[in-house]
Short mmCIF file of C-alpha atoms in Angstrom, two decimals:
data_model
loop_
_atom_site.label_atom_id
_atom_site.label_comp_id
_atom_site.label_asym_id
_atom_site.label_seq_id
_atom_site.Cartn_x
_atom_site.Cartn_y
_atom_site.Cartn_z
CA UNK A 1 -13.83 -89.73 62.79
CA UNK A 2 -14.01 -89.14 59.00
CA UNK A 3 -14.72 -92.00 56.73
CA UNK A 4 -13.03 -92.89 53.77
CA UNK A 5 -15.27 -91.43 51.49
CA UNK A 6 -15.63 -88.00 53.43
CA UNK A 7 -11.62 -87.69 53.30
CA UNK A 8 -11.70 -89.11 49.71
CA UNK A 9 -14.30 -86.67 48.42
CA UNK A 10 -12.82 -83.53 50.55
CA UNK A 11 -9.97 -83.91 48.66
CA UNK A 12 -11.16 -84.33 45.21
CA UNK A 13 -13.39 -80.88 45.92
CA UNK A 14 -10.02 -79.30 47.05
CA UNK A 15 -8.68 -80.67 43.55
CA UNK A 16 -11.74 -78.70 41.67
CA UNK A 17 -11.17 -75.39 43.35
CA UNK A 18 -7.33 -75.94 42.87
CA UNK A 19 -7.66 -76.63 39.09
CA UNK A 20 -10.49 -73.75 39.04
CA UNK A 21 -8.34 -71.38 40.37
CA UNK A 22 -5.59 -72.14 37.70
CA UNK A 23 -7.68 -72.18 34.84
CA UNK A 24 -8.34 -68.49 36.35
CA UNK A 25 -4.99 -67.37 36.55
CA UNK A 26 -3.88 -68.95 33.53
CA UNK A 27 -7.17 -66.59 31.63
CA UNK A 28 -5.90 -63.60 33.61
CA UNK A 29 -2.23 -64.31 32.52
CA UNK A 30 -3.34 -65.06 28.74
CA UNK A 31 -5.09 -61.47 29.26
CA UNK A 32 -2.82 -59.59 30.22
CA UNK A 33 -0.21 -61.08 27.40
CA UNK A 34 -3.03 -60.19 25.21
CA UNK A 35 -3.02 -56.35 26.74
CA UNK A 36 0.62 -56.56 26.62
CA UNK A 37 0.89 -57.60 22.84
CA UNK A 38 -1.87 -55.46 21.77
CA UNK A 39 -0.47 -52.43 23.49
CA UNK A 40 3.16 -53.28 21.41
CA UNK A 41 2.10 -53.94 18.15
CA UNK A 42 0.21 -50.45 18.54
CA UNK A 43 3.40 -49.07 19.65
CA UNK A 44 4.88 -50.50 16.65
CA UNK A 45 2.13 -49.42 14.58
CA UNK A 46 2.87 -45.66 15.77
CA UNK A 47 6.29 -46.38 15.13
CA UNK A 48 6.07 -47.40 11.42
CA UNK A 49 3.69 -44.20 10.63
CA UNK A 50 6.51 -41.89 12.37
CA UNK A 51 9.19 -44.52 9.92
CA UNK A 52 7.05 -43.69 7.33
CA UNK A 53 6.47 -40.04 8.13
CA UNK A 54 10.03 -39.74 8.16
CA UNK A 55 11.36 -41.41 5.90
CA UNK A 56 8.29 -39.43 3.26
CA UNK A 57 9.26 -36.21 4.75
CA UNK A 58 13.29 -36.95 4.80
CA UNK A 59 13.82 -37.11 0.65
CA UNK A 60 17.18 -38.41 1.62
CA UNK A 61 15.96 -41.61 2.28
CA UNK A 62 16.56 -41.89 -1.64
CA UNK A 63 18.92 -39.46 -2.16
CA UNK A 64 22.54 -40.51 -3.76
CA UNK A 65 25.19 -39.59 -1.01
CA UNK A 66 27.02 -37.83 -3.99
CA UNK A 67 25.98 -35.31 -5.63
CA UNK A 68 27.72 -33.72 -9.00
CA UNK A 69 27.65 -30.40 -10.16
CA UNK A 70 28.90 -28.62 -13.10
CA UNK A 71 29.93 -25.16 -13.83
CA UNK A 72 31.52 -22.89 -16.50
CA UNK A 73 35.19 -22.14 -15.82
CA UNK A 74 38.32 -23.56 -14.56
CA UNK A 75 40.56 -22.09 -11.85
CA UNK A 76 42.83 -23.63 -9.03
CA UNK A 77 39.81 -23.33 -6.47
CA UNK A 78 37.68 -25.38 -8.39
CA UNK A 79 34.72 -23.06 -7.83
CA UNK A 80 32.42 -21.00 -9.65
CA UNK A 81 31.68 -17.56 -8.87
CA UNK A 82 28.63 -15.77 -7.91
CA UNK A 83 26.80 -17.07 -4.69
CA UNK A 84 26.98 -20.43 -5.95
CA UNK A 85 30.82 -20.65 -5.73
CA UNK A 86 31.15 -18.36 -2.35
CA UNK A 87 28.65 -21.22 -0.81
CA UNK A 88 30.53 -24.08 -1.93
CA UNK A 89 33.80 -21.86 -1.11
CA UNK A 90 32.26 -21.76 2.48
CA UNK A 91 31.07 -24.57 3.11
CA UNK A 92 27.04 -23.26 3.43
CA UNK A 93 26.00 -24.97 0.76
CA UNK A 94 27.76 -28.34 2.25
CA UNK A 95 26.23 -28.11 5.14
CA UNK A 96 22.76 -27.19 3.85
CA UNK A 97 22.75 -30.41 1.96
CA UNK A 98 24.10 -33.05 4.29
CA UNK A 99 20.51 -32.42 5.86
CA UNK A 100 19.50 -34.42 3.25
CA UNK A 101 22.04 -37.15 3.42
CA UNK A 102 24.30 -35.57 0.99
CA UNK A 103 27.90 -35.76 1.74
CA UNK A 104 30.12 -35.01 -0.88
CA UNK A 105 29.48 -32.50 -3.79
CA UNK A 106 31.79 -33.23 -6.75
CA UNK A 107 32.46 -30.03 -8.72
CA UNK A 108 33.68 -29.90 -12.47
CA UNK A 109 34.73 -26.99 -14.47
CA UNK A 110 34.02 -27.09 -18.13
CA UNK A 111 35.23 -25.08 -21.12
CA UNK A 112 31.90 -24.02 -22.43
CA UNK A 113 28.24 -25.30 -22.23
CA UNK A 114 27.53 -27.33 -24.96
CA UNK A 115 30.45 -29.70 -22.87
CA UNK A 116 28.75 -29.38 -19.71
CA UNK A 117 25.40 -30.23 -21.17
CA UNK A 118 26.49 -33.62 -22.49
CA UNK A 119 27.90 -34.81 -19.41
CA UNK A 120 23.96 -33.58 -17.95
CA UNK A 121 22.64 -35.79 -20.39
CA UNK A 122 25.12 -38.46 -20.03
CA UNK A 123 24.29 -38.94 -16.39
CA UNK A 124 27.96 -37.85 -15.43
CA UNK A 125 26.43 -34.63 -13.58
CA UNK A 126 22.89 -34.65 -11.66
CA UNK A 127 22.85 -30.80 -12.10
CA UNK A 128 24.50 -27.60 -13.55
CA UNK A 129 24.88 -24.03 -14.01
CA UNK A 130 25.67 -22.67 -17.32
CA UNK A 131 24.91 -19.93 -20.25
CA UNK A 132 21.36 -19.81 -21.17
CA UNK A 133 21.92 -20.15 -25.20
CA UNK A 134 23.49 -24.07 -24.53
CA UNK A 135 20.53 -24.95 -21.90
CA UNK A 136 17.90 -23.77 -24.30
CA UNK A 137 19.79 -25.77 -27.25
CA UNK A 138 20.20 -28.61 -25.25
CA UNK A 139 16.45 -29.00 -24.22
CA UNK A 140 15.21 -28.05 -27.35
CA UNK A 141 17.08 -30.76 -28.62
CA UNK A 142 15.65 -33.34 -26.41
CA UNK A 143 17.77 -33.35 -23.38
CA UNK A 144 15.37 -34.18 -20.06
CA UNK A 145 16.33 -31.55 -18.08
CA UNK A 146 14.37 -28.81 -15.57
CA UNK A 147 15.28 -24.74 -15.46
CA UNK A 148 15.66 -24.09 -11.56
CA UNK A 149 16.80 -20.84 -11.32
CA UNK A 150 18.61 -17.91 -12.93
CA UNK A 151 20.72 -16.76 -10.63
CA UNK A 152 22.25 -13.55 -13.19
CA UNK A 153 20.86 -12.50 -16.44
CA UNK A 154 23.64 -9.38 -17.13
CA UNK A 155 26.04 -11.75 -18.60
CA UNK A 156 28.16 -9.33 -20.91
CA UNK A 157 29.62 -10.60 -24.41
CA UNK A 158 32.60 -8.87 -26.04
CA UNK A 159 33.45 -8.85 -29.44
CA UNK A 160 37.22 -8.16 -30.18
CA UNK A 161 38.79 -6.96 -33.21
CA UNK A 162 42.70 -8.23 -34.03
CA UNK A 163 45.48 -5.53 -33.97
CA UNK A 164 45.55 -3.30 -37.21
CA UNK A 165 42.46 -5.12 -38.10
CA UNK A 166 38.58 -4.27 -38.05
CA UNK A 167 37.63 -1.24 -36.45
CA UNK A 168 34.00 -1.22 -36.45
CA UNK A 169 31.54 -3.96 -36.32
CA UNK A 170 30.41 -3.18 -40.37
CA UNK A 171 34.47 -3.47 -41.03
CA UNK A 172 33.77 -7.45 -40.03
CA UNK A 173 31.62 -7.82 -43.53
CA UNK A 174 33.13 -10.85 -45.26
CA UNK A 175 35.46 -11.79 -42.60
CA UNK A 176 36.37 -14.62 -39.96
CA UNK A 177 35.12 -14.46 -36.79
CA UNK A 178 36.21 -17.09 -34.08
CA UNK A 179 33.57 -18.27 -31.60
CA UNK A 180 32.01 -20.53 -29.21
CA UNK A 181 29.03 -22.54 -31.00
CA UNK A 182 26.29 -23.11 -28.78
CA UNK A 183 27.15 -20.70 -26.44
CA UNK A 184 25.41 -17.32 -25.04
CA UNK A 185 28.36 -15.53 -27.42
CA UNK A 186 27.11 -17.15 -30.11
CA UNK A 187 23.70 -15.82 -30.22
CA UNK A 188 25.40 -12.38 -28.90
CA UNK A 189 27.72 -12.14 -32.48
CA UNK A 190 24.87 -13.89 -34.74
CA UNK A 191 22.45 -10.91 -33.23
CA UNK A 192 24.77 -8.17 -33.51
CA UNK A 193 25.69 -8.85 -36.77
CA UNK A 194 22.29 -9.18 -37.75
CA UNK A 195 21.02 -5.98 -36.57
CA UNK A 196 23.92 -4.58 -37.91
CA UNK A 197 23.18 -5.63 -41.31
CA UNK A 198 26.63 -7.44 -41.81
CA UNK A 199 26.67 -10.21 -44.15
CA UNK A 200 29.12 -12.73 -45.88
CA UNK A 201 30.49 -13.31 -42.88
CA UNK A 202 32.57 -17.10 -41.63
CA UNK A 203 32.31 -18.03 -37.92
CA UNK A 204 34.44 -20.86 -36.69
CA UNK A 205 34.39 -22.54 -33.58
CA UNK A 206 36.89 -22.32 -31.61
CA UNK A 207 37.78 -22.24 -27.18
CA UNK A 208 38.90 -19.15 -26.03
CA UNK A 209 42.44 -20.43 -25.69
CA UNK A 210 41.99 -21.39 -28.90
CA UNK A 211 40.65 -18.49 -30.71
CA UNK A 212 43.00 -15.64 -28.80
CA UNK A 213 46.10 -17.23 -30.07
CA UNK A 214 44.40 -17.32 -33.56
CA UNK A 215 43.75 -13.86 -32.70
CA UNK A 216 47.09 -12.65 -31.87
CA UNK A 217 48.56 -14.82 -35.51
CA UNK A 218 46.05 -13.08 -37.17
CA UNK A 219 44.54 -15.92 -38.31
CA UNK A 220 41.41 -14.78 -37.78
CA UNK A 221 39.38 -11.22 -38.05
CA UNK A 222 37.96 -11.15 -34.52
CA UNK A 223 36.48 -13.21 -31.57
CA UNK A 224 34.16 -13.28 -29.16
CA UNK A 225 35.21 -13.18 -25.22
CA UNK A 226 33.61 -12.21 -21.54
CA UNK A 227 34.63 -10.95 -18.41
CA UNK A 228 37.90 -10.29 -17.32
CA UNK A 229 39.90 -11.98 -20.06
CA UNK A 230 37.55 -9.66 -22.31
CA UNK A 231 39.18 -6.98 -21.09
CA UNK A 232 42.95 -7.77 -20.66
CA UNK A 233 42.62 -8.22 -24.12
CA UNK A 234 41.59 -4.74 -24.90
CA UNK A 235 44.18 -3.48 -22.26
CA UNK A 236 46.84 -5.41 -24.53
CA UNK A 237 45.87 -3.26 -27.36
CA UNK A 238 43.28 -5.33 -29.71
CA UNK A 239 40.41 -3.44 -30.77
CA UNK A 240 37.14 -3.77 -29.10
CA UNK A 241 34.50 -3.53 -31.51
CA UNK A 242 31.27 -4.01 -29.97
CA UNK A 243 29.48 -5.27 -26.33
CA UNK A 244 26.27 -6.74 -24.90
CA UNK A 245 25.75 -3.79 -22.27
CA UNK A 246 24.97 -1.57 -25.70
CA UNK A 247 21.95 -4.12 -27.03
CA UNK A 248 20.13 -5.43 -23.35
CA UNK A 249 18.38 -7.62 -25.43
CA UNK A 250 21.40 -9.47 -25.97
CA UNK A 251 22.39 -9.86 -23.01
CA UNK A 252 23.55 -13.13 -21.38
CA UNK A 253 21.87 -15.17 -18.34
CA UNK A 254 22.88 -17.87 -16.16
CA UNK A 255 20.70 -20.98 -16.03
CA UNK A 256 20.74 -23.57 -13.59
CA UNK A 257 19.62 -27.11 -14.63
CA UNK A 258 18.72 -30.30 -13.26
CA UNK A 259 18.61 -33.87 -14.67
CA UNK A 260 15.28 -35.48 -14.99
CA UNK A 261 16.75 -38.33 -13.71
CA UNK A 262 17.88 -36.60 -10.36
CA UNK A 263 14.63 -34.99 -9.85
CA UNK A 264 13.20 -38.70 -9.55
CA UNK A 265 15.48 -39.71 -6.86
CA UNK A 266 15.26 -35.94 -4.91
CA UNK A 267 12.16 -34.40 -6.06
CA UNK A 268 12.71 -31.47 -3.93
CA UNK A 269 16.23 -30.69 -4.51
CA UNK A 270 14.96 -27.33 -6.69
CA UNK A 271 13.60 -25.97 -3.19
CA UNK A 272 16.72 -26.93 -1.52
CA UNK A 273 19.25 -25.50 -3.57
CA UNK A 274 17.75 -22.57 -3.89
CA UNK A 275 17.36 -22.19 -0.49
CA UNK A 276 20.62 -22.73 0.31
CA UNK A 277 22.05 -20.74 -2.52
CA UNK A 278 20.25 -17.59 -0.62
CA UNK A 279 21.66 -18.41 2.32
CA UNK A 280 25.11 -18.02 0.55
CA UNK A 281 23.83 -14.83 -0.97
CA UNK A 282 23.00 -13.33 2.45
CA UNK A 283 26.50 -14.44 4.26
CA UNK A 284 28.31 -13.02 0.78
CA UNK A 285 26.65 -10.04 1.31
CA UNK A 286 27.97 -9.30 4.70
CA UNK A 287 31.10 -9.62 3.84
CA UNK A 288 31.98 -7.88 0.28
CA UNK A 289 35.41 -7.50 0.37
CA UNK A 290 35.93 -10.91 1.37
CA UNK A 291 34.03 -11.67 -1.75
CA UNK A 292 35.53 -10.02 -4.34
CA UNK A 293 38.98 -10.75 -2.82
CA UNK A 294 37.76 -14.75 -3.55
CA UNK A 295 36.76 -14.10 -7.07
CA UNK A 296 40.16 -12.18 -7.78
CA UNK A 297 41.52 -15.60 -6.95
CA UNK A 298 39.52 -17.79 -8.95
CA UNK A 299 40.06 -15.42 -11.87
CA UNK A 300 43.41 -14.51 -11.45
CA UNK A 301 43.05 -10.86 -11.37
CA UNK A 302 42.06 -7.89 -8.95
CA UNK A 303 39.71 -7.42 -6.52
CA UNK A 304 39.21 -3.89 -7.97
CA UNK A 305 38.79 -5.32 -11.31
CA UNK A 306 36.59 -8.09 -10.38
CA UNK A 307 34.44 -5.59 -8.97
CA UNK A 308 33.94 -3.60 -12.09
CA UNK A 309 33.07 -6.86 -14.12
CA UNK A 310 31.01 -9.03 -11.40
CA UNK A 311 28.80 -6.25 -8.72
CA UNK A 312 27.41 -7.90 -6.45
CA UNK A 313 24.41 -6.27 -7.45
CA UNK A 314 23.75 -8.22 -10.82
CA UNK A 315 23.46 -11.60 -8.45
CA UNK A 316 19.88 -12.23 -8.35
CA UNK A 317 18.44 -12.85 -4.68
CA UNK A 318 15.17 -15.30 -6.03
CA UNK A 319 15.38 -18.04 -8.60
CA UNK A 320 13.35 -16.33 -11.13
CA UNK A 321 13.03 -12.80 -12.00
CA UNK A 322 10.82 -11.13 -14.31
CA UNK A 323 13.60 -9.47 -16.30
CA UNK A 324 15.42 -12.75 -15.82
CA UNK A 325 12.21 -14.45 -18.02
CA UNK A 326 12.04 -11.88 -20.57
CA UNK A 327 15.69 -12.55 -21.48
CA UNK A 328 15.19 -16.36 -21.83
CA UNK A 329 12.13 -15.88 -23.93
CA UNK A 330 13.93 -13.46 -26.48
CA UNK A 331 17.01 -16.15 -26.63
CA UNK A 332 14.59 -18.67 -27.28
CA UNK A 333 12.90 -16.94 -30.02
CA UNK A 334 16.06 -15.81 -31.72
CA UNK A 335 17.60 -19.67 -31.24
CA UNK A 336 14.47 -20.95 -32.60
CA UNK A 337 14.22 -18.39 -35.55
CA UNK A 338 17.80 -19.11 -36.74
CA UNK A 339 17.40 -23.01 -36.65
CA UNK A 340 20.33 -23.01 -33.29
CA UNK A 341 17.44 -24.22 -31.41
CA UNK A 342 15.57 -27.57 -33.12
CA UNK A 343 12.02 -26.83 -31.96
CA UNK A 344 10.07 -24.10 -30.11
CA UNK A 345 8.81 -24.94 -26.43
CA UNK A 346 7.40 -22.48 -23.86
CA UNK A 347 9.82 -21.60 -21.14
CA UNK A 348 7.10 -21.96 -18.63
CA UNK A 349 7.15 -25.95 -19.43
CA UNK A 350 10.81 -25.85 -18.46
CA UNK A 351 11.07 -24.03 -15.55
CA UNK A 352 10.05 -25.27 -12.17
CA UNK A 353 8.58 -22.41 -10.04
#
């Protein structure tokens, strides 16, 4: 029979091993939670690099849900024309951007540049497109804004005579001529008249609305017009004097600018407009008639007619051309040498490529 000690010690050797053998599974546990813990916080890890990766390779992260554009014009679509309208008209544009977390676009028709180009450096638009001559003006001026495409550069001026009034651009020596300041028809008159040797001459400043009922009072000698309502005004029977498609060099171009401002929050919003803007192009181009029927709308006239005074073929298919370039540089130089431009800047420093 076992003593009292025997039992007594038996059982205090059982209480080793037992505590022993908990310490052990207590270690294994602990190392395994530690296995378990590392394992997540390198999942996590992973997970904040792809957060990261995203979120530095999604530029909507910081991107204003809004976006505001401005164009020249005003018509009951509230479009432009060109691709730029017949993607917002679709909806290609709308869609290219809400990859980026852009949901609305806000579009606003404006009367002329020089407008448009306050509101751009008001911060009431994040971008625009508008004449070249009021861009140019505008950031020689000061305004912090980037040249991200040219999406035309055969804008066509008009000048027009009043009825029983001047018949040749020389006739306009001495006389009143009602224009746009700051506008590509401003340069296209100042040039014109220059190389034409006419002097003595008054401009005034006036909107189209504006100067063609001065026009038709005869109060004053001739004004300056584009496009369509260019040439319902000839068809009515005033005199057309003189046109940009005669003197290329005096041509108009589109230019498409961005706030400083914007480019902070969505540094690669150049890239993405003009991507999408090509995809526009492309769709517009399979379907032509569909186009031209749309910009008969937004300009209240025919399709045949809007044909004749917007081909498809003057919309340019990259965001710089070299023809495009050469155009802005001779506006620049002209702006600059007539003091319409403050200072003289290179247009590479503008533009982003």
């Amino acid at each position: 029979m076992q003593t009292y000690r025997e039992i007594q010690g038996k059982q205090k050797k059982g209480i080793r091993l037992a505590l022993l053998a908990s310490v052990v599974m207590v270690m294994l546990v602990l190392q395994a939670c530690g296995n378990n813990t590392a394992s997540t916080k390198g999942a996590s890890s992973a997970g904040g690099n792809n957060t990261a990766e995203a979120a530095g390779s999604e530029p909507a992260s910081k991107v204003p849900a809004v976006l505001n554009f401005g164009y020249i014009g005003s018509n009951k679509l509230n479009v432009p024309g060109g691709a730029e309208g017949w993607g917002f008209y679709k909806g290609i544009i709308q869609e290219e951007l809400k990859k980026y977390g852009i949901t609305e676009v806000k579009l606003t028709g404006f009367p002329n540049g020089p407008d448009q180009t306050e509101s751009l450096i008001s911060g009431r638009l994040d971008f625009g497109s508008l004449g070249d001559t009021p861009a140019i003006i505008a950031y020689a001026s000061g305004a912090k804004t980037r040249l991200i495409s040219q999406s035309s550069a055969h804008t066509v001026g008009y000048l027009i005579g009043k009825k029983d009034g001047p018949k040749t651009v020389k006739d306009l020596q001495g006389k009143t001529i009602a224009i746009q300041k700051g506008s590509f028809m401003h340069r296209y008159v100042v040039g014109l008249l220059k190389q034409e040797g006419v002097t003595g001459y008054k401009l005034v400043h006036m909107l189209i609305p504006d100067a063609t009922a001065a026009l038709a009072r005869g109060d004053v000698d001739a004004t300056t017009n584009v496009g369509i309502p260019a040439l319902k005004l000839i068809d009515q029977g005033y005199t057309h004097l003189d046109d940009a498609s005669s003197h290329p060099d005096l041509l108009g171009s589109s230019a498409t600018v961005v706030s400083e401002d914007y480019l902070a929050k969505f540094p690669d919003f150049p890239k993405v407009w003009n991507e999408a803007r090509e995809k526009a192009l492309a769709d517009l181009k399979q379907h032509e008639d569909e186009y031209y029927q749309f910009l008969a709308e937004i300009n209240d006239t025919t399709p045949e007619l809007a044909k004749q005074v917007n081909p498809i073929s003057d919309i340019k298919d990259t965001a710089f051309t070299e023809e495009g370039t050469k155009l802005l540089e001779g506006t620049k130089n002209f702006l600059v040498e007539e003091k319409l431009a403050k200072k003289d800047f290179n247009i590479s420093d503008w533009q982003l490529q």
